[in-house]
PDB file of C-alpha atoms in Angstrom:
ATOM      1  CA  MET A 878       1.277 -17.152   0.834  1.00 79.00           C
ATOM      2  CA  SER A 879       3.713 -19.776   1.435  1.00 88.00           C
ATOM      3  CA  ALA A 880       4.892 -19.641  -1.859  1.00 94.00           C
ATOM      4  CA  CYS A 881       6.583 -15.727  -0.644  1.00 95.00           C
ATOM      5  CA  LYS A 882       8.740 -15.979   1.776  1.00 95.00           C
ATOM      6  CA  SER A 883      11.877 -14.974   0.116  1.00 96.00           C
ATOM      7  CA  GLU A 884       9.605 -11.734  -1.613  1.00 96.00           C
ATOM      8  CA  ILE A 885       7.988 -10.802   2.036  1.00 96.00           C
ATOM      9  CA  SER A 886      12.419 -11.852   3.600  1.00 96.00           C
ATOM     10  CA  ALA A 887      13.186  -9.087   0.884  1.00 95.00           C
ATOM     11  CA  GLN A 888      10.699  -7.032  -0.222  1.00 94.00           C
ATOM     12  CA  CYS A 889       8.803  -6.605   3.430  1.00 94.00           C
ATOM     13  CA  ASN A 890      11.018  -6.750   5.744  1.00 92.00           C
ATOM     14  CA  GLY A 891       9.538  -4.580   8.531  1.00 91.00           C
ATOM     15  CA  VAL A 892       6.525  -4.008   7.600  1.00 94.00           C
ATOM     16  CA  ARG A 893       4.057  -5.510  10.593  1.00 92.00           C
ATOM     17  CA  LYS A 894       1.531  -8.460   9.652  1.00 91.00           C
ATOM     18  CA  GLY A 895      -1.617  -7.812   9.625  1.00 87.00           C
ATOM     19  CA  ARG A 896      -4.565  -5.684   8.257  1.00 83.00           C
ATOM     20  CA  GLY A 897      -3.090  -6.480   4.807  1.00 83.00           C
ATOM     21  CA  ARG A 898      -0.148  -5.059   5.452  1.00 89.00           C
ATOM     22  CA  ILE A 899       1.884  -7.887   3.558  1.00 91.00           C
ATOM     23  CA  ALA A 900       0.135  -8.369   0.716  1.00 88.00           C
ATOM     24  CA  ALA A 901       0.434  -4.914   0.037  1.00 88.00           C
ATOM     25  CA  CYS A 902       4.114  -4.598   0.088  1.00 92.00           C
ATOM     26  CA  LEU A 903       3.766  -7.225  -2.335  1.00 92.00           C
ATOM     27  CA  TYR A 904       1.106  -5.700  -4.468  1.00 89.00           C
ATOM     28  CA  ALA A 905       3.902  -2.392  -4.233  1.00 90.00           C
ATOM     29  CA  HIS A 906       6.735  -4.892  -5.758  1.00 93.00           C
ATOM     30  CA  LYS A 907       5.008  -6.542  -8.361  1.00 90.00           C
ATOM     31  CA  SER A 908       7.900  -6.607 -10.168  1.00 91.00           C
ATOM     32  CA  LYS A 909       9.919  -7.830  -8.486  1.00 93.00           C
ATOM     33  CA  LEU A 910       8.088 -11.299  -7.139  1.00 94.00           C
ATOM     34  CA  SER A 911       8.590 -14.667  -8.665  1.00 96.00           C
ATOM     35  CA  ALA A 912       5.172 -16.241 -10.936  1.00 95.00           C
ATOM     36  CA  SER A 913       4.158 -18.325  -8.032  1.00 95.00           C
ATOM     37  CA  CYS A 914       4.033 -15.541  -5.353  1.00 95.00           C
ATOM     38  CA  SER A 915       2.388 -13.190  -8.063  1.00 93.00           C
ATOM     39  CA  VAL A 916      -0.250 -15.281  -8.582  1.00 92.00           C
ATOM     40  CA  GLU A 917      -0.662 -15.630  -4.269  1.00 90.00           C
ATOM     41  CA  VAL A 918      -0.603 -12.177  -4.791  1.00 87.00           C
ATOM     42  CA  LYS A 919      -3.271 -12.011  -6.821  1.00 85.00           C
ATOM     43  CA  LYS A 920      -5.626 -13.995  -4.962  1.00 84.00           C
ATOM     44  CA  VAL A 921      -5.136 -12.225  -1.477  1.00 81.00           C
ATOM     45  CA  SER A 922      -5.668  -9.118  -3.547  1.00 75.00           C
ATOM     46  CA  ASN A 923      -9.163 -10.007  -4.605  1.00 73.00           C
ATOM     47  CA  SER A 924     -10.417 -11.623  -1.258  1.00 73.00           C
ATOM     48  CA  ARG A 925     -13.277 -10.474   0.413  1.00 69.00           C
ATOM     49  CA  THR A 926     -11.052  -9.547   3.657  1.00 63.00           C
ATOM     50  CA  THR A 927      -8.572  -7.530   1.384  1.00 65.00           C
ATOM     51  CA  LYS A 928     -10.985  -5.426   0.004  1.00 64.00           C
ATOM     52  CA  ALA A 929     -12.819  -4.896   3.515  1.00 59.00           C
ATOM     53  CA  VAL A 930      -9.960  -3.945   5.308  1.00 55.00           C
ATOM     54  CA  ILE A 931      -8.607  -1.468   2.156  1.00 59.00           C
ATOM     55  CA  PRO A 932     -10.577   1.603   2.537  1.00 55.00           C
ATOM     56  CA  SER A 933     -13.273   2.300  -0.142  1.00 57.00           C
ATOM     57  CA  GLY A 934     -11.084   5.809  -0.161  1.00 56.00           C
ATOM     58  CA  VAL A 935      -8.351   4.368  -1.645  1.00 61.00           C
ATOM     59  CA  ARG A 936      -9.577   3.274  -4.692  1.00 60.00           C
ATOM     60  CA  LYS A 937     -11.533   6.493  -4.918  1.00 67.00           C
ATOM     61  CA  LEU A 938      -8.242   8.599  -5.132  1.00 70.00           C
ATOM     62  CA  SER A 939      -6.695   8.182  -8.248  1.00 68.00           C
ATOM     63  CA  GLY A 940      -7.271  10.802 -10.680  1.00 70.00           C
ATOM     64  CA  SER A 941      -9.172  12.940  -7.633  1.00 72.00           C
ATOM     65  CA  GLN A 942      -8.597  16.364  -6.554  1.00 74.00           C
ATOM     66  CA  TYR A 943      -7.105  15.212  -3.968  1.00 76.00           C
ATOM     67  CA  GLU A 944      -4.426  13.137  -5.237  1.00 80.00           C
ATOM     68  CA  GLY A 945      -1.507  15.868  -5.684  1.00 83.00           C
ATOM     69  CA  ASP A 946      -1.944  16.961  -1.997  1.00 85.00           C
ATOM     70  CA  LEU A 947      -1.465  12.937  -1.021  1.00 86.00           C
ATOM     71  CA  ILE A 948       1.997  13.171  -3.277  1.00 87.00           C
ATOM     72  CA  LEU A 949       2.842  17.005  -1.948  1.00 90.00           C
ATOM     73  CA  ALA A 950       2.210  15.213   1.644  1.00 93.00           C
ATOM     74  CA  CYS A 951       3.983  11.727   1.218  1.00 92.00           C
ATOM     75  CA  GLY A 952       6.322  11.925  -1.812  1.00 92.00           C
ATOM     76  CA  GLY A 953       9.465  11.885   0.423  1.00 95.00           C
ATOM     77  CA  ASP A 954       8.452   9.068   2.657  1.00 95.00           C
ATOM     78  CA  ALA A 955       7.605   7.496  -0.583  1.00 93.00           C
ATOM     79  CA  ARG A 956      11.255   8.083  -1.585  1.00 94.00           C
ATOM     80  CA  LYS A 957      12.567   6.713   1.183  1.00 95.00           C
ATOM     81  CA  LEU A 958      10.599   3.907   2.647  1.00 94.00           C
ATOM     82  CA  CYS A 959       9.769   2.215  -0.984  1.00 93.00           C
ATOM     83  CA  PRO A 960      12.573   2.736  -3.643  1.00 92.00           C
ATOM     84  CA  GLY A 961      11.833   1.133  -6.675  1.00 90.00           C
ATOM     85  CA  VAL A 962       8.588   1.580  -6.580  1.00 91.00           C
ATOM     86  CA  SER A 963       6.626   3.572  -9.502  1.00 87.00           C
ATOM     87  CA  GLY A 964       3.005   4.246  -9.761  1.00 83.00           C
ATOM     88  CA  ASN A 965       1.217   6.459  -7.790  1.00 80.00           C
ATOM     89  CA  GLU A 966      -1.564   3.288  -6.478  1.00 79.00           C
ATOM     90  CA  ARG A 967       1.460   1.046  -5.705  1.00 84.00           C
ATOM     91  CA  ASN A 968       3.657   3.097  -4.125  1.00 85.00           C
ATOM     92  CA  LEU A 969      -0.023   4.553  -2.028  1.00 84.00           C
ATOM     93  CA  ALA A 970       0.097   0.682  -1.307  1.00 85.00           C
ATOM     94  CA  CYS A 971       3.682   0.661  -0.450  1.00 89.00           C
ATOM     95  CA  LEU A 972       3.316   3.773   2.025  1.00 89.00           C
ATOM     96  CA  TYR A 973      -0.106   1.535   3.640  1.00 87.00           C
ATOM     97  CA  SER A 974       2.662  -1.493   4.479  1.00 90.00           C
ATOM     98  CA  ARG A 975       4.893   0.467   6.057  1.00 93.00           C
ATOM     99  CA  SER A 976       2.521   3.006   8.118  1.00 90.00           C
ATOM    100  CA  ASN A 977       3.668   2.437  11.444  1.00 91.00           C
ATOM    101  CA  GLN A 978       7.019   4.520   9.996  1.00 94.00           C
ATOM    102  CA  ILE A 979       5.461   7.274   7.615  1.00 94.00           C
ATOM    103  CA  SER A 980       5.903  11.090   8.676  1.00 96.00           C
ATOM    104  CA  GLY A 981       3.306  12.626  10.241  1.00 95.00           C
ATOM    105  CA  ASN A 982       2.179  14.682   7.248  1.00 95.00           C
ATOM    106  CA  CYS A 983       2.034  12.330   5.146  1.00 94.00           C
ATOM    107  CA  LYS A 984      -0.334  10.090   8.258  1.00 92.00           C
ATOM    108  CA  SER A 985      -2.860  13.289   8.404  1.00 93.00           C
ATOM    109  CA  THR A 986      -2.839  14.405   5.170  1.00 90.00           C
ATOM    110  CA  ALA A 987      -4.210  10.235   3.976  1.00 85.00           C
ATOM    111  CA  GLU A 988      -6.462  10.424   6.959  1.00 84.00           C
ATOM    112  CA  ARG A 989      -7.823  13.463   6.030  1.00 85.00           C
ATOM    113  CA  VAL A 990      -7.997  12.313   2.271  1.00 81.00           C
ATOM    114  CA  LEU A 991      -9.330   9.888   3.078  1.00 75.00           C
ATOM    115  CA  LYS A 992     -12.076  10.809   5.166  1.00 78.00           C
ATOM    116  CA  LEU A 993     -13.186  13.348   2.192  1.00 75.00           C
ATOM    117  CA  LEU A 994     -13.595  10.314  -0.197  1.00 69.00           C
ATOM    118  CA  ARG A 995     -15.795   8.315   1.855  1.00 65.00           C
TER     119      ARG A 995
END
């Protein structure tokens, strides 16, 4: 991800490394990435390793009956931690990247929803 050094500094300051959090943060801020960084993020996002880290329930969330629960529980966190990020999928990626900073209610709701979607 050497092509993304400036984007990581600008968009993902404070995001802990590991478990795909940096890639999730960059994905959330896709509209602010350089062309070379976008190529790197796409490669990483499509890798087998990243797909193994991201819970399968995340892919099932969009349009599910639980999506509203997550929006209600995590909307405030998304506005605070992910300003300028639009779209539920990108906000979810942003919140995942900052999982060490989200509220207890958001975290417990996300864990409950992901268990239900497995």
